[in-house]
Coordinates of N, CA and C in Angstrom, one line a residue:
M438 N 97.9 106.7 51.9 CA 97.5 105.7 51.0 C 96.2 106.2 50.4
A439 N 96.0 106.2 49.0 CA 94.8 106.6 48.3 C 93.7 105.6 48.6
T440 N 92.5 106.1 48.5 CA 91.3 105.2 48.8 C 90.4 105.3 47.6
A441 N 89.6 104.3 47.3 CA 88.7 104.3 46.2 C 87.4 103.6 46.7
L442 N 86.3 104.0 46.1 CA 85.0 103.3 46.2 C 84.6 102.9 44.8
I443 N 84.2 101.6 44.7 CA 83.6 101.1 43.5 C 82.1 100.9 43.7
I444 N 81.3 101.5 42.8 CA 79.9 101.3 42.9 C 79.5 100.6 41.6
E445 N 79.2 99.3 41.7 CA 79.0 98.5 40.5 C 78.2 97.3 40.9
D446 N 77.2 97.0 40.1 CA 76.3 95.8 40.5 C 76.8 94.5 39.9
E447 N 77.8 94.5 39.1 CA 78.4 93.2 38.6 C 79.5 92.8 39.5
V448 N 79.3 91.8 40.3 CA 80.2 91.4 41.4 C 81.6 91.0 40.8
D449 N 81.7 90.3 39.7 CA 83.0 89.9 39.2 C 83.7 91.2 38.7
L450 N 83.0 92.1 38.1 CA 83.7 93.4 37.7 C 84.2 94.1 38.9
C451 N 83.5 94.2 40.0 CA 83.9 94.8 41.2 C 85.2 94.2 41.7
K452 N 85.2 92.9 41.8 CA 86.4 92.1 42.2 C 87.6 92.4 41.4
L453 N 87.4 92.4 40.1 CA 88.5 92.6 39.1 C 89.1 94.1 39.3
L454 N 88.2 95.0 39.3 CA 88.6 96.4 39.5 C 89.3 96.6 40.9
S455 N 88.7 96.0 41.9 CA 89.3 96.1 43.2 C 90.7 95.5 43.3
L456 N 90.9 94.4 42.6 CA 92.2 93.7 42.6 C 93.2 94.6 41.8
H457 N 92.8 95.2 40.7 CA 93.7 96.1 40.0 C 94.1 97.3 40.8
L458 N 93.1 97.9 41.5 CA 93.4 99.0 42.3 C 94.4 98.7 43.5
A459 N 94.1 97.5 44.1 CA 95.0 97.1 45.2 C 96.4 96.9 44.7
T460 N 96.6 96.4 43.5 CA 98.0 96.2 43.0 C 98.7 97.6 42.7
L461 N 97.8 98.6 42.6 CA 98.4 100.0 42.4 C 98.6 100.7 43.8
G462 N 98.3 99.9 44.9 CA 98.5 100.5 46.2 C 97.3 101.3 46.7
I463 N 96.1 101.1 46.1 CA 94.9 101.9 46.5 C 94.0 101.0 47.3
R464 N 93.8 101.4 48.5 CA 92.8 100.8 49.4 C 91.4 101.0 48.8
N465 N 90.6 100.0 48.8 CA 89.3 100.2 48.1 C 88.2 99.3 48.8
E466 N 87.0 99.7 48.5 CA 85.9 98.9 48.9 C 84.8 99.0 47.8
F467 N 83.9 98.1 47.8 CA 82.8 98.2 46.8 C 81.5 97.9 47.3
V468 N 80.5 98.5 46.6 CA 79.1 98.3 46.9 C 78.4 98.0 45.6
H469 N 77.2 97.5 45.7 CA 76.5 97.0 44.5 C 75.1 97.8 44.2
S470 N 74.8 98.8 45.1 CA 73.5 99.4 44.9 C 73.6 100.9 45.2
V471 N 72.6 101.6 44.7 CA 72.4 103.0 44.9 C 72.3 103.3 46.4
Q472 N 71.5 102.5 47.1 CA 71.3 102.6 48.5 C 72.6 102.5 49.3
D473 N 73.3 101.5 49.1 CA 74.6 101.2 49.8 C 75.6 102.4 49.5
A474 N 75.6 102.8 48.2 CA 76.5 103.9 47.8 C 76.2 105.1 48.6
K475 N 74.9 105.5 48.7 CA 74.5 106.7 49.4 C 74.9 106.7 50.8
G476 N 74.9 105.5 51.4 CA 75.3 105.3 52.8 C 76.8 105.6 53.0
L477 N 77.6 105.2 52.1 CA 79.0 105.4 52.2 C 79.5 106.8 51.8
I478 N 78.9 107.4 50.8 CA 79.4 108.7 50.3 C 79.0 109.8 51.3
G479 N 78.0 109.5 52.1 CA 77.6 110.5 53.1 C 78.5 110.7 54.2
D480 N 79.3 109.6 54.5 CA 80.2 109.7 55.7 C 81.6 109.6 55.3
N481 N 82.0 109.5 54.1 CA 83.4 109.3 53.7 C 83.8 110.1 52.5
F482 N 85.1 110.3 52.4 CA 85.7 110.9 51.3 C 86.7 109.9 50.7
Y483 N 86.6 109.8 49.3 CA 87.5 108.8 48.6 C 88.3 109.6 47.6
D484 N 89.5 109.2 47.4 CA 90.3 109.8 46.4 C 89.8 109.6 45.0
L485 N 89.1 108.4 44.8 CA 88.5 108.0 43.5 C 87.2 107.3 43.8
I486 N 86.2 107.6 42.9 CA 85.0 106.8 43.0 C 84.7 106.3 41.6
F487 N 84.6 105.0 41.4 CA 84.3 104.4 40.1 C 82.8 104.1 40.2
L488 N 82.0 104.7 39.3 CA 80.6 104.6 39.4 C 79.9 104.1 38.1
D489 N 79.2 102.9 38.2 CA 78.5 102.4 37.1 C 77.2 103.2 37.0
M490 N 76.7 103.4 35.8 CA 75.5 104.2 35.6 C 74.2 103.4 35.7
K491 N 74.3 102.1 35.5 CA 73.1 101.3 35.5 C 73.2 100.3 36.7
L492 N 72.6 100.6 37.8 CA 72.6 99.7 38.9 C 71.2 99.1 39.1
T493 N 71.2 98.0 39.8 CA 70.0 97.2 39.9 C 68.8 98.0 40.6
D494 N 69.2 98.9 41.5 CA 68.1 99.6 42.2 C 68.0 101.0 41.8
G495 N 68.6 101.4 40.7 CA 68.5 102.8 40.3 C 69.6 103.2 39.3
N496 N 69.6 104.5 39.1 CA 70.5 105.1 38.1 C 71.7 105.7 38.8
G497 N 72.9 105.5 38.2 CA 74.1 106.1 38.7 C 74.1 107.6 38.7
C498 N 73.3 108.2 37.8 CA 73.2 109.7 37.8 C 72.7 110.2 39.1
E499 N 71.8 109.5 39.8 CA 71.3 109.8 41.1 C 72.4 109.9 42.1
V500 N 73.3 108.9 42.1 CA 74.4 108.8 43.0 C 75.4 109.9 42.6
L501 N 75.6 110.2 41.4 CA 76.6 111.2 40.9 C 76.1 112.6 41.4
T502 N 74.8 112.8 41.3 CA 74.2 114.1 41.8 C 74.5 114.2 43.3
D503 N 74.2 113.2 44.1 CA 74.5 113.2 45.5 C 76.0 113.4 45.9
I504 N 76.8 112.8 45.1 CA 78.3 112.9 45.4 C 78.7 114.4 45.1
M505 N 78.3 115.0 44.0 CA 78.7 116.3 43.7 C 78.0 117.3 44.7
A506 N 76.9 117.1 45.2 CA 76.2 118.0 46.1 C 77.0 118.0 47.5
K507 N 77.5 116.8 47.8 CA 78.2 116.7 49.1 C 79.7 117.2 49.0
N508 N 80.3 117.0 47.8 CA 81.7 117.5 47.7 C 82.0 117.6 46.2
S509 N 81.9 118.8 45.6 CA 82.1 118.9 44.2 C 83.6 118.7 43.8
D510 N 84.5 118.5 44.7 CA 85.9 118.2 44.4 C 86.1 116.7 44.3
Q511 N 85.1 115.9 44.6 CA 85.2 114.4 44.5 C 85.6 114.0 43.1
K512 N 86.5 113.1 42.9 CA 86.9 112.6 41.6 C 86.1 111.3 41.3
V513 N 85.2 111.5 40.3 CA 84.3 110.4 40.0 C 84.7 109.9 38.5
I514 N 84.8 108.6 38.4 CA 85.1 108.0 37.1 C 83.8 107.2 36.8
V515 N 83.1 107.6 35.8 CA 81.9 106.9 35.4 C 82.3 105.7 34.5
V516 N 81.8 104.5 34.9 CA 82.1 103.3 34.1 C 80.8 102.8 33.5
S517 N 80.7 102.7 32.2 CA 79.5 102.3 31.6 C 79.7 101.6 30.2
A518 N 78.8 100.7 29.9 CA 78.9 100.1 28.5 C 78.3 101.0 27.5
S519 N 77.5 102.0 27.9 CA 76.8 102.9 27.0 C 77.6 104.2 26.8
D520 N 78.1 104.3 25.7 CA 78.9 105.5 25.3 C 78.0 106.8 25.3
A521 N 76.7 106.5 25.1 CA 75.7 107.6 25.0 C 75.6 108.4 26.4
E522 N 76.0 107.8 27.5 CA 76.0 108.4 28.8 C 77.2 109.3 29.1
R523 N 78.2 109.2 28.2 CA 79.4 110.0 28.4 C 79.2 111.5 28.7
E524 N 78.6 112.1 27.7 CA 78.4 113.6 27.8 C 77.6 113.9 29.1
H525 N 76.5 113.2 29.3 CA 75.6 113.5 30.5 C 76.4 113.4 31.8
A526 N 77.2 112.3 31.9 CA 78.0 112.1 33.1 C 79.0 113.2 33.3
L527 N 79.7 113.6 32.3 CA 80.7 114.6 32.4 C 80.1 116.0 32.7
D528 N 78.9 116.2 32.1 CA 78.2 117.5 32.4 C 77.8 117.5 33.9
Q529 N 77.5 116.4 34.5 CA 77.0 116.3 35.9 C 78.2 116.3 36.9
G530 N 79.4 116.4 36.4 CA 80.5 116.5 37.3 C 81.5 115.4 37.3
A531 N 81.3 114.3 36.6 CA 82.3 113.2 36.5 C 83.5 113.7 35.9
M532 N 84.7 113.2 36.4 CA 86.0 113.7 35.9 C 86.4 112.9 34.6
F533 N 86.0 111.6 34.6 CA 86.4 110.7 33.5 C 85.2 109.8 33.2
F534 N 85.2 109.3 32.0 CA 84.3 108.3 31.5 C 85.2 107.1 31.1
M535 N 84.9 105.9 31.6 CA 85.7 104.7 31.2 C 84.7 103.7 30.7
A536 N 84.8 103.4 29.4 CA 83.9 102.5 28.7 C 84.2 101.1 29.1
K537 N 83.1 100.3 29.2 CA 83.2 98.9 29.4 C 83.2 98.2 28.0
P538 N 84.0 97.2 27.8 CA 85.0 96.7 28.7 C 86.2 97.5 28.8
F539 N 86.8 97.6 30.0 CA 88.0 98.4 30.1 C 89.2 97.4 30.4
T540 N 90.4 98.0 30.3 CA 91.6 97.2 30.5 C 92.3 97.7 31.7
R541 N 93.3 96.9 32.1 CA 94.2 97.3 33.2 C 94.9 98.6 32.9
R542 N 95.2 98.8 31.6 CA 95.9 100.0 31.2 C 94.9 101.3 31.3
N543 N 93.6 101.1 31.0 CA 92.7 102.2 31.2 C 92.6 102.6 32.7
I544 N 92.6 101.6 33.6 CA 92.5 101.9 35.0 C 93.8 102.6 35.4
E545 N 94.9 102.1 35.0 CA 96.2 102.7 35.4 C 96.3 104.2 34.9
H546 N 95.8 104.4 33.7 CA 95.9 105.8 33.1 C 95.0 106.7 34.0
V547 N 93.8 106.3 34.2 CA 92.8 107.2 35.0 C 93.4 107.5 36.4
V548 N 93.8 106.4 37.0 CA 94.4 106.6 38.4 C 95.6 107.5 38.4
S549 N 96.5 107.3 37.4 CA 97.7 108.1 37.3 C 97.3 109.6 37.1
V550 N 96.4 109.9 36.2 CA 96.1 111.3 35.9 C 95.4 111.9 37.2
I551 N 94.5 111.2 37.8 CA 93.8 111.8 39.0 C 94.8 112.0 40.2
L552 N 95.5 111.0 40.5 CA 96.3 111.0 41.7 C 97.5 111.9 41.5
N553 N 98.0 112.1 40.3 CA 99.2 113.0 40.1 C 98.7 114.4 39.9
D554 N 97.4 114.6 39.8 CA 96.8 116.0 39.6 C 96.7 116.6 41.0
K555 N 96.8 115.9 42.1 CA 96.5 116.4 43.4 C 97.6 117.3 43.9

């Protein structure tokens, strides 16, 4: 079974994304801060990581850098309302950029491409 980590400070968005992933058969968990994310990525590997770039206690770029340093094969999907962050995130190793607001179809597409690429 595929696994995912959602790093997002908007609780409702975490729950919505988590529910969509669960309906696709993907076991997932979520955290709301840079600090909590760093604790999980240090000890675990996820098939997918959904990462918001603006978290309450820091910037998602910091988390992305840590993720790529630990495992450059990690599949990270940056989720942001700011399209200006797209190029920077992709340059730092993110596999996809998913603009907010996103749809169920966006999630299914990203998941399908990543998991079928394995």
